[in-house]
XYZ file of C-alpha atoms in Angstrom:
671
model
C -87.798 44.380 -13.068
C -87.722 44.502 -9.262
C -91.518 44.648 -9.241
C -91.738 41.437 -11.276
C -89.208 39.764 -8.967
C -91.145 40.719 -5.822
C -94.374 39.568 -7.404
C -92.869 36.198 -8.287
C -91.451 35.906 -4.740
C -94.850 36.661 -3.224
C -96.604 34.179 -5.498
C -94.172 31.416 -4.602
C -94.414 31.886 -0.855
C -97.947 33.188 -0.316
C -100.188 31.252 -2.695
C -101.604 28.042 -1.193
C -100.581 24.781 -2.756
C -104.022 24.063 -4.251
C -104.103 27.525 -5.810
C -100.672 26.922 -7.305
C -101.848 23.670 -8.773
C -104.982 25.260 -10.205
C -102.869 28.042 -11.707
C -100.412 25.546 -13.199
C -103.254 23.499 -14.699
C -104.791 26.591 -16.247
C -101.430 27.613 -17.634
C -100.851 24.108 -18.962
C -104.123 24.170 -20.897
C -103.155 27.512 -22.339
C -99.698 26.276 -23.362
C -100.998 23.217 -25.205
C -102.271 25.719 -27.768
C -98.886 27.365 -28.235
C -97.918 25.231 -31.204
C -101.135 26.183 -32.977
C -100.585 29.940 -32.771
C -100.639 31.697 -36.148
C -97.513 32.552 -38.101
C -96.687 35.983 -39.466
C -96.490 37.809 -36.150
C -93.263 39.681 -36.932
C -93.371 43.457 -37.169
C -92.097 45.302 -40.215
C -92.038 44.589 -43.936
C -91.636 40.976 -45.026
C -88.784 40.753 -47.540
C -87.933 37.325 -48.973
C -85.181 35.481 -47.033
C -85.234 38.023 -44.207
C -85.525 36.732 -40.641
C -86.768 37.956 -37.317
C -87.101 36.760 -33.727
C -90.105 37.219 -31.480
C -90.514 36.499 -27.760
C -92.652 33.591 -26.643
C -96.186 34.075 -25.294
C -96.643 34.822 -21.586
C -95.808 32.032 -19.121
C -93.256 30.500 -21.485
C -89.534 31.060 -21.898
C -87.548 31.179 -25.126
C -88.212 32.762 -28.498
C -89.593 32.041 -31.955
C -87.651 32.473 -35.194
C -89.363 33.426 -38.447
C -88.259 33.533 -42.066
C -89.951 35.462 -44.875
C -90.948 33.377 -47.888
C -93.251 34.606 -50.645
C -94.122 37.752 -48.693
C -95.277 35.814 -45.620
C -93.595 35.089 -42.296
C -93.126 31.377 -41.592
C -91.929 29.914 -38.306
C -88.626 28.047 -38.600
C -87.554 27.633 -34.953
C -89.355 27.574 -31.623
C -87.654 27.287 -28.238
C -90.729 28.180 -26.154
C -90.868 25.984 -23.077
C -92.719 25.672 -19.793
C -90.469 23.072 -18.169
C -87.732 24.486 -15.939
C -85.901 23.390 -12.822
C -88.396 25.598 -10.978
C -91.499 23.600 -11.923
C -90.465 20.172 -13.206
C -90.247 18.612 -9.716
C -93.116 17.751 -7.415
C -94.109 20.687 -5.154
C -93.153 19.053 -1.871
C -89.697 18.021 -3.052
C -88.067 21.415 -3.530
C -87.845 24.829 -1.965
C -86.878 28.166 -3.467
C -84.297 30.400 -1.934
C -85.343 34.029 -1.536
C -84.010 36.474 -4.113
C -80.613 34.937 -4.738
C -82.297 31.584 -5.401
C -84.292 33.100 -8.225
C -81.119 33.586 -10.213
C -80.315 29.900 -9.714
C -83.801 28.960 -10.875
C -83.276 30.871 -14.095
C -79.937 29.135 -14.586
C -81.590 25.776 -14.001
C -84.150 26.643 -16.661
C -81.357 27.099 -19.178
C -79.393 23.945 -18.283
C -80.997 20.535 -18.399
C -77.806 19.089 -16.895
C -78.657 20.899 -13.670
C -82.165 19.416 -13.731
C -80.582 15.991 -14.123
C -78.279 16.584 -11.158
C -81.259 17.563 -9.013
C -83.154 14.523 -10.309
C -80.334 12.189 -9.255
C -80.361 13.723 -5.801
C -84.118 13.789 -5.193
C -85.386 10.528 -6.717
C -82.507 8.425 -8.074
C -84.385 5.150 -7.541
C -87.070 5.554 -10.205
C -87.162 9.246 -11.350
C -90.726 9.465 -10.038
C -90.326 13.068 -8.848
C -90.522 14.425 -12.430
C -92.863 11.950 -14.133
C -96.161 13.711 -13.389
C -94.920 17.176 -14.368
C -93.461 15.892 -17.618
C -96.686 14.063 -18.482
C -98.696 17.235 -17.819
C -96.407 19.487 -19.867
C -97.497 20.604 -23.338
C -95.588 18.944 -26.183
C -94.237 22.198 -27.578
C -90.775 22.275 -29.226
C -88.954 23.808 -26.267
C -90.327 21.215 -23.840
C -89.457 18.394 -26.247
C -85.867 19.660 -26.427
C -85.649 19.866 -22.606
C -86.947 16.300 -22.155
C -84.575 14.969 -24.840
C -81.659 16.590 -23.028
C -82.793 15.172 -19.693
C -83.050 11.655 -21.161
C -79.631 12.042 -22.749
C -78.049 13.192 -19.497
C -79.678 10.366 -17.508
C -78.359 7.759 -19.969
C -74.899 9.310 -19.692
C -74.923 9.696 -15.885
C -75.980 6.116 -15.148
C -73.215 3.688 -16.021
C -74.837 0.561 -14.514
C -77.680 -0.550 -12.253
C -80.577 0.224 -14.584
C -83.391 -1.890 -13.203
C -86.952 -2.364 -14.375
C -88.276 0.564 -12.288
C -85.816 3.015 -13.850
C -86.504 1.640 -17.324
C -90.250 2.010 -16.817
C -89.946 5.666 -15.727
C -87.498 6.368 -18.538
C -89.983 4.909 -21.037
C -92.809 7.056 -19.648
C -90.764 10.226 -20.220
C -89.785 9.129 -23.724
C -93.347 8.077 -24.520
C -94.575 11.629 -23.807
C -92.483 13.189 -26.594
C -92.884 10.212 -28.960
C -96.630 10.849 -29.068
C -97.972 11.052 -32.608
C -99.465 14.476 -31.832
C -95.969 15.906 -31.275
C -94.437 14.879 -34.629
C -94.942 18.240 -36.364
C -93.404 20.135 -33.424
C -90.072 18.323 -33.846
C -89.617 20.308 -37.062
C -89.191 23.585 -35.131
C -86.506 22.423 -32.687
C -83.315 24.345 -33.615
C -81.091 21.302 -33.058
C -82.006 19.051 -35.983
C -80.230 16.109 -34.330
C -82.586 16.020 -31.325
C -84.420 12.957 -32.633
C -81.086 11.197 -33.256
C -79.991 12.067 -29.706
C -83.241 10.611 -28.374
C -82.796 7.319 -30.251
C -79.164 7.018 -29.184
C -80.040 7.847 -25.562
C -82.803 5.231 -25.347
C -80.574 2.549 -26.894
C -77.693 3.499 -24.605
C -79.917 3.409 -21.514
C -81.423 0.042 -22.503
C -77.916 -1.367 -23.023
C -77.321 -0.850 -19.269
C -80.564 -2.568 -18.287
C -80.057 -5.483 -15.881
C -82.450 -8.402 -16.340
C -82.785 -10.819 -13.477
C -84.438 -14.199 -13.832
C -87.756 -13.016 -15.210
C -88.311 -11.418 -18.648
C -89.072 -7.705 -18.814
C -92.042 -6.349 -20.759
C -92.579 -2.575 -20.463
C -95.334 -1.425 -22.787
C -96.327 2.188 -23.433
C -98.318 3.493 -26.369
C -95.329 4.791 -28.350
C -92.441 2.728 -26.952
C -92.402 -0.967 -26.041
C -89.403 -2.657 -24.399
C -88.842 -6.400 -24.041
C -85.875 -8.195 -22.527
C -84.958 -11.729 -21.527
C -82.089 -14.107 -20.766
C -80.894 -16.436 -23.532
C -78.426 -19.314 -23.692
C -76.983 -21.583 -26.334
C -79.486 -24.275 -25.348
C -82.457 -22.246 -26.560
C -84.129 -23.468 -29.741
C -84.489 -19.876 -30.908
C -85.868 -16.593 -29.670
C -88.306 -14.044 -30.996
C -89.946 -10.833 -29.838
C -93.299 -9.840 -31.292
C -94.531 -6.240 -31.095
C -97.963 -4.921 -32.037
C -98.407 -1.156 -31.758
C -100.620 1.674 -32.991
C -99.150 4.467 -35.084
C -101.624 6.954 -33.530
C -104.830 7.022 -31.516
C -107.031 5.859 -34.384
C -104.964 3.635 -36.663
C -104.881 -0.139 -36.703
C -102.012 -1.953 -35.056
C -98.779 -2.626 -36.944
C -96.624 -5.597 -35.994
C -92.897 -6.248 -35.983
C -90.907 -9.331 -35.040
C -87.303 -9.963 -34.059
C -86.101 -13.510 -34.800
C -82.845 -15.045 -33.564
C -82.110 -18.467 -34.982
C -80.899 -21.487 -33.059
C -77.640 -21.477 -35.009
C -76.935 -17.920 -33.890
C -77.753 -18.688 -30.249
C -75.163 -21.475 -30.261
C -72.490 -18.789 -30.631
C -73.281 -17.450 -27.144
C -70.685 -18.879 -24.683
C -72.813 -18.386 -21.541
C -76.317 -17.194 -20.619
C -76.694 -13.520 -21.475
C -79.450 -10.990 -21.967
C -81.011 -9.445 -25.051
C -83.242 -6.369 -25.234
C -85.474 -5.156 -28.038
C -87.412 -1.888 -28.289
C -90.158 -0.972 -30.753
C -91.121 2.563 -31.805
C -94.193 3.198 -33.996
C -93.665 6.959 -34.461
C -89.897 7.430 -34.267
C -89.459 6.938 -38.009
C -91.785 9.857 -38.761
C -90.068 11.972 -36.079
C -86.641 11.331 -37.594
C -88.034 12.287 -40.988
C -89.602 15.499 -39.636
C -86.639 16.708 -37.595
C -83.911 15.812 -40.091
C -86.012 16.910 -43.098
C -85.186 13.557 -44.713
C -86.688 12.704 -48.087
C -87.504 9.139 -47.028
C -90.557 7.523 -45.486
C -90.308 4.833 -42.807
C -92.973 2.229 -43.575
C -92.879 0.083 -40.440
C -91.921 0.006 -36.795
C -88.412 1.076 -35.828
C -86.912 -1.905 -33.978
C -83.848 -1.522 -31.756
C -82.018 -4.733 -30.878
C -79.319 -4.924 -28.183
C -77.446 -8.198 -28.394
C -74.196 -9.724 -27.150
C -71.322 -9.171 -29.562
C -71.243 -12.874 -30.535
C -74.585 -12.609 -32.357
C -74.003 -11.220 -35.862
C -77.230 -12.047 -37.733
C -80.906 -11.527 -36.964
C -84.081 -11.664 -38.996
C -86.665 -8.904 -38.736
C -90.235 -9.046 -40.011
C -91.886 -5.670 -40.594
C -95.557 -5.276 -41.344
C -95.972 -2.416 -43.800
C -97.872 0.680 -42.727
C -98.713 1.558 -46.324
C -99.469 -1.683 -48.109
C -98.802 -0.536 -51.652
C -97.359 -3.067 -54.100
C -96.097 -0.340 -56.432
C -93.811 1.394 -53.946
C -90.272 0.124 -53.576
C -89.218 -1.072 -50.098
C -85.714 -1.143 -48.635
C -84.394 -2.789 -45.468
C -82.194 -0.324 -43.586
C -80.245 0.190 -40.377
C -79.704 3.456 -38.538
C -76.045 4.554 -38.744
C -75.485 5.993 -35.263
C -72.382 8.025 -36.194
C -73.627 9.514 -39.459
C -77.276 9.879 -38.331
C -78.850 8.385 -41.442
C -80.537 5.249 -42.704
C -78.029 2.901 -44.343
C -78.975 0.135 -46.774
C -75.698 -1.718 -46.219
C -76.785 -2.908 -42.758
C -79.579 -5.152 -44.034
C -80.636 -7.338 -46.923
C -84.150 -8.027 -48.140
C -85.015 -11.729 -47.901
C -88.671 -11.683 -48.873
C -91.343 -9.095 -49.606
C -95.024 -8.907 -50.451
C -97.713 -6.250 -50.211
C -98.218 -6.902 -46.483
C -94.748 -7.296 -45.010
C -91.005 -7.391 -45.588
C -88.497 -9.870 -44.142
C -85.011 -8.467 -43.580
C -81.717 -10.026 -42.575
C -79.643 -7.508 -40.598
C -76.239 -7.251 -38.927
C -76.425 -5.599 -35.481
C -73.271 -3.887 -34.224
C -72.208 -0.862 -32.228
C -72.915 1.279 -35.296
C -76.222 -0.380 -36.179
C -78.687 -1.009 -33.358
C -81.986 0.211 -34.857
C -83.630 -1.098 -38.027
C -86.690 -0.480 -40.173
C -87.975 -0.455 -43.755
C -88.141 2.566 -46.047
C -90.679 3.269 -48.757
C -90.157 5.553 -51.731
C -92.316 8.663 -51.495
C -93.840 8.228 -54.930
C -94.414 5.424 -57.392
C -91.885 5.042 -60.184
C -92.121 1.275 -60.728
C -95.182 1.736 -62.923
C -96.260 -1.269 -65.014
C -96.366 1.097 -67.999
C -92.663 1.867 -67.579
C -91.802 -1.826 -67.254
C -93.718 -2.755 -70.422
C -92.216 0.152 -72.366
C -88.707 -0.749 -71.233
C -88.759 -4.440 -72.110
C -90.828 -4.203 -75.303
C -88.668 -1.278 -76.409
C -85.493 -3.197 -75.592
C -86.709 -6.147 -77.641
C -87.391 -3.893 -80.637
C -84.060 -2.121 -80.091
C -82.052 -5.379 -80.011
C -83.688 -6.656 -83.207
C -83.162 -3.274 -84.901
C -79.485 -3.169 -83.959
C -78.885 -6.701 -85.259
C -80.555 -5.693 -88.534
C -78.526 -2.464 -88.635
C -75.218 -4.309 -88.204
C -76.263 -6.891 -90.802
C -77.016 -4.139 -93.358
C -73.714 -2.385 -92.581
C -71.828 -5.644 -93.147
C -73.738 -6.256 -96.363
C -73.014 -2.861 -97.956
C -69.723 -1.999 -96.233
C -67.609 -2.179 -99.384
C -69.978 0.077 -101.362
C -70.486 2.839 -98.727
C -66.928 3.197 -97.353
C -65.010 4.032 -100.506
C -63.921 7.504 -99.286
C -62.132 8.388 -96.077
C -65.051 10.521 -94.822
C -67.684 7.830 -95.356
C -65.389 5.173 -93.905
C -64.931 7.077 -90.635
C -68.635 7.925 -90.473
C -69.677 4.281 -90.796
C -67.025 3.197 -88.288
C -68.738 5.464 -85.748
C -72.267 4.318 -86.628
C -71.275 0.635 -86.520
C -69.588 0.939 -83.120
C -72.504 2.923 -81.679
C -74.850 0.133 -82.803
C -72.541 -2.662 -81.566
C -71.943 -1.143 -78.106
C -75.633 -0.271 -77.655
C -76.535 -3.864 -78.549
C -74.105 -5.198 -75.930
C -75.359 -2.664 -73.358
C -78.988 -3.724 -73.932
C -78.100 -7.417 -73.629
C -76.196 -6.866 -70.373
C -79.036 -4.685 -69.081
C -81.426 -7.612 -69.541
C -78.938 -9.944 -67.786
C -78.605 -7.480 -64.884
C -82.389 -7.234 -64.523
C -82.595 -11.018 -64.030
C -79.826 -10.912 -61.411
C -81.479 -8.061 -59.469
C -83.814 -8.690 -56.569
C -83.861 -9.603 -52.882
C -81.628 -12.678 -53.382
C -78.975 -10.926 -55.458
C -75.931 -12.990 -56.530
C -73.268 -10.478 -55.572
C -70.366 -11.456 -57.835
C -72.605 -11.945 -60.856
C -74.312 -8.644 -60.109
C -70.946 -6.837 -59.919
C -69.925 -8.276 -63.299
C -73.253 -7.387 -64.926
C -73.174 -3.861 -63.525
C -69.595 -3.361 -64.734
C -70.463 -4.374 -68.305
C -73.703 -2.361 -68.345
C -71.755 0.667 -67.109
C -68.892 0.099 -69.557
C -70.982 -0.490 -72.683
C -73.403 2.377 -72.046
C -70.394 4.646 -71.560
C -69.021 3.274 -74.853
C -72.294 4.244 -76.538
C -71.932 7.804 -75.291
C -68.245 8.118 -76.097
C -68.758 6.761 -79.630
C -71.517 9.346 -79.980
C -68.976 11.903 -78.784
C -66.493 10.575 -81.352
C -69.165 11.041 -84.035
C -69.748 14.615 -82.849
C -66.024 15.404 -82.817
C -65.776 13.966 -86.331
C -68.561 16.312 -87.495
C -66.928 19.296 -85.769
C -63.597 18.364 -87.330
C -65.193 18.256 -90.761
C -66.920 21.638 -90.249
C -64.101 23.594 -88.638
C -60.905 22.021 -90.043
C -59.701 20.786 -93.421
C -60.506 17.099 -93.132
C -57.595 15.433 -94.959
C -54.837 17.061 -92.888
C -54.520 13.961 -90.639
C -53.766 10.414 -91.832
C -56.650 7.954 -91.820
C -54.850 5.606 -89.389
C -54.389 8.414 -86.840
C -58.077 9.352 -87.006
C -59.172 5.723 -86.605
C -56.845 5.213 -83.628
C -58.163 8.442 -82.059
C -61.776 7.354 -82.507
C -61.165 3.948 -80.891
C -59.220 5.541 -78.029
C -62.151 7.849 -77.298
C -64.825 5.206 -77.914
C -63.355 2.390 -75.809
C -60.369 3.744 -73.854
C -62.151 6.456 -71.865
C -65.121 4.237 -70.850
C -62.759 1.446 -69.782
C -60.777 3.784 -67.518
C -63.932 5.227 -65.912
C -65.581 1.815 -65.402
C -62.440 0.178 -63.936
C -61.688 3.090 -61.580
C -65.320 3.137 -60.377
C -65.418 -0.546 -59.446
C -61.891 -0.473 -57.974
C -62.674 2.468 -55.678
C -66.177 1.541 -54.503
C -66.398 -2.284 -54.472
C -63.862 -2.937 -51.633
C -66.186 -1.037 -49.278
C -69.285 -2.748 -50.732
C -70.416 0.570 -52.171
C -70.458 -0.336 -55.871
C -73.965 -1.815 -56.123
C -77.397 -0.739 -55.036
C -78.815 -3.139 -52.431
C -81.976 -3.797 -54.446
C -80.661 -3.806 -58.031
C -77.654 -4.551 -60.224
C -76.756 -0.951 -60.931
C -74.409 1.729 -59.609
C -74.886 2.807 -55.991
C -76.107 6.301 -55.179
C -76.938 6.617 -51.474
C -73.623 5.406 -50.067
C -70.820 6.223 -52.534
C -72.490 8.233 -55.326
C -70.933 5.784 -57.820
C -73.752 6.635 -60.236
C -72.015 9.950 -60.904
C -69.410 7.974 -62.874
C -72.134 7.441 -65.457
C -74.316 10.549 -65.121
C -71.541 13.169 -65.334
C -69.856 11.844 -68.531
C -73.238 11.139 -70.164
C -74.677 14.603 -69.561
C -71.386 16.292 -70.525
C -71.422 14.408 -73.850
C -75.082 15.346 -74.404
C -74.110 19.026 -74.014
C -71.228 18.665 -76.522
C -73.531 16.908 -78.976
C -76.150 19.631 -78.581
C -73.507 22.217 -79.487
C -72.605 20.099 -82.526
C -76.225 19.992 -83.726
C -76.453 23.771 -83.265
C -73.319 24.323 -85.375
C -74.687 22.069 -88.120
C -77.902 24.119 -88.175
C -75.932 27.394 -88.358
C -73.747 26.104 -91.200
C -76.813 24.928 -93.124
C -78.481 28.335 -92.709
C -75.355 30.137 -93.899
C -75.302 28.009 -97.041
C -78.898 29.074 -97.768
C -78.304 32.841 -97.291
C -79.179 34.908 -100.386
C -81.011 32.068 -102.071
C -84.505 32.084 -103.464
C -87.575 31.258 -101.358
C -87.623 27.725 -102.765
C -84.006 27.187 -101.770
C -84.689 28.545 -98.247
C -87.554 26.095 -97.842
C -85.240 23.292 -98.966
C -82.642 24.544 -96.440
C -85.211 24.408 -93.629
C -86.118 20.864 -94.648
C -82.417 19.960 -94.698
C -81.950 21.484 -91.209
C -84.862 19.447 -89.875
C -83.438 16.333 -91.483
C -80.016 16.955 -89.936
C -81.545 17.398 -86.486
C -83.710 14.285 -86.915
C -80.669 12.212 -87.917
C -78.168 13.627 -85.440
C -80.448 13.639 -82.382
C -80.740 9.840 -81.940
C -77.226 9.178 -83.229
C -75.625 11.632 -80.820
C -77.721 10.631 -77.836
C -79.646 13.840 -77.319
C -82.683 11.777 -76.361
C -80.833 11.122 -73.088
C -81.192 14.822 -72.388
C -84.816 14.080 -71.490
C -83.375 12.397 -68.405
C -82.866 15.894 -66.987
C -86.655 16.291 -66.897
C -86.942 13.168 -64.746
C -84.402 14.629 -62.307
C -86.120 18.028 -62.111
C -89.579 16.498 -61.645
C -89.120 12.881 -60.609
C -92.788 12.535 -59.693
C -93.965 13.078 -63.266
C -94.955 9.787 -64.866
C -95.145 11.507 -68.258
C -91.468 12.556 -68.189
C -90.419 9.015 -67.207
C -92.571 7.501 -69.987
C -91.066 9.830 -72.612
C -87.528 9.176 -71.358
C -88.023 5.387 -71.262
C -89.710 5.311 -74.669
C -87.050 7.373 -76.451
C -84.115 5.470 -74.989
C -85.577 1.958 -75.124
C -86.191 2.530 -78.843
C -82.823 4.155 -79.544
C -81.658 1.099 -81.466
C -84.715 1.412 -83.713
C -83.936 5.121 -84.259
C -80.347 4.298 -85.242
C -81.626 1.718 -87.746
C -84.077 4.185 -89.290
C -82.124 7.458 -89.243
C -78.593 6.111 -89.478
C -79.111 3.282 -91.946
C -82.435 3.146 -93.802
C -82.682 6.900 -94.495
C -79.099 7.048 -95.788
C -79.476 7.331 -99.624
C -76.070 5.721 -100.246
C -77.003 2.683 -98.170
C -80.358 2.407 -99.938
C -78.614 2.641 -103.307
C -76.061 0.015 -102.244
C -78.863 -2.261 -101.035
C -80.685 -1.805 -104.330
C -77.508 -2.724 -106.221
C -77.026 -5.795 -104.000
C -80.630 -6.875 -104.493
C -80.429 -6.311 -108.265
C -77.133 -8.152 -108.378
C -78.593 -11.016 -106.367
C -81.555 -11.266 -108.736
C -79.227 -11.231 -111.765
C -77.053 -13.928 -110.233
C -80.179 -15.940 -109.457
C -81.382 -15.700 -113.077
C -77.939 -16.620 -114.408
C -77.865 -19.624 -112.078
C -81.261 -20.709 -113.298
C -80.157 -20.344 -116.948
C -76.942 -22.263 -116.321
C -78.744 -25.083 -114.607
C -81.217 -25.173 -117.520
C -78.393 -25.344 -120.064
C -76.640 -28.155 -118.168
C -79.818 -30.164 -118.140
C -80.085 -29.957 -121.923
C -82.634 -28.437 -124.297
C -86.045 -29.957 -124.199
C -86.976 -31.917 -127.245
C -90.107 -31.246 -129.171
C -92.848 -33.708 -128.693
C -94.948 -35.217 -131.518
C -97.120 -32.775 -133.313
């Protein structure tokens, strides 16, 4: 150890300056390749989920963390860095103390706050003493983390007096780690919030920027800052940014628009600042491991508190018409994109226009794009054509039930069974109708109150469908496991209606009462229950899936009972039993909502178009299934219909005969 210390001391004091620079440049070239070094360098046997730590390559400080997955070592963290307090400053601006100073240098390397303190002492005017070294440093994870911490500490240390020179130097340092070539390296920084810290630090620093008479325009490749003075006399103000996402891509534009009506709210001339980032969205996604894709520039807007509304125009990076777009704001406390900060005003394949509400919580805005296409035209056609067939089928089903009600409900068992089937059909019909209403109310210009009402009724009636299916299942279980006539008919009917309508009403009312005051009941882009903010959708998913499980158990018990009845019978009887089992499953599956179980497949693999097509097809046509399996295939209903038709024909013939008699017998003509 002493030998290494003496060697370092000799190198520092004896090597000429030019030699030092040549050595540093050679080392820098070597370190640029650090991020590309191969994985799997840990010693020992690789056992799944085991971890190990390895030292960094020569000339770098820190370590690398690895995790074993599928019998291979994969890097998960990397703190290797070349930037320290020893080398980040220009050579002629520092000196190293012998021996004892080396300990301080090592401490400086571990604490970016100390680097910031030295920076404020050596070049407080414009931070120029560290710019060149930072620009020459490799963009490896450890260096990125050091620069982020330096930028954070500078924004915290400076309370006022941020002029254009400081802002320009600050942007140069930020631009270095915002480079598109560094995006993948953000993934290996142990502190997942580093990208959030960077965004907050830049916004905080820009908030302290002082603009004199002339506008400020500081343009780097990966960060562009504009600022100006506004007053209530202005006709309106806009900032237009045009930036490349990387070295080869075409430019993407973004605009910040402040209307004349908003500017009239400003009591005296004041300044506004806007910053555009082409790569920060991808960096946030990489470092936070978010399952969202930013599809435009990230625009930060720093305004006086009087201005509450701005319009933002984002050109889309990926100009796909099939992918859903959302206007969002960055929630600075919760470190996530929030749909409640913005509203979509207009959208086409090229751009999206958003109306946003800047505040202390929301300073940065962008647009998100779903990772994969679910709004397939096939799904839309299946849904609406299927709903049309379903609505017509349910109306026909209810008409048939009304027509034959007296003939098919003569016993208590058949009465209760048809009560369940009728209410399933009626509530599904209402749910489908309200679903169509909600689809017309959805969109960028959503009518909020109407959308809340439509969502409530869609939620309520679909829950009623499920709970009446549950009531049907409980009725079957009651008939299988318990002597059926032990309870009065009125008690059973009251119990069925309590389950079928009471439980859904409680769930639907509680959901809207809890989430709507905080504007967390609806999705921003559709009239349906919110998921991202309040998880209100769970108030539908949890009861629905629980009922599907109960109904699946019911179908299983029916199959078991049918098999037991066939035990010891002849081969012919066993074949008939198998046919009867299949018939029971075919009838009970649509009636008890087991087709909704296919929704689990869409959750497990939400990229599969096939699973979404099957799910949409089965459920859009559920009304048709209820008509076929619950009504038409019921032999008693068919017999009752036949009797009604025969009776109608008989009545028609009698009417014809009576009218013939009243008109008199025809007289014979001359022969």
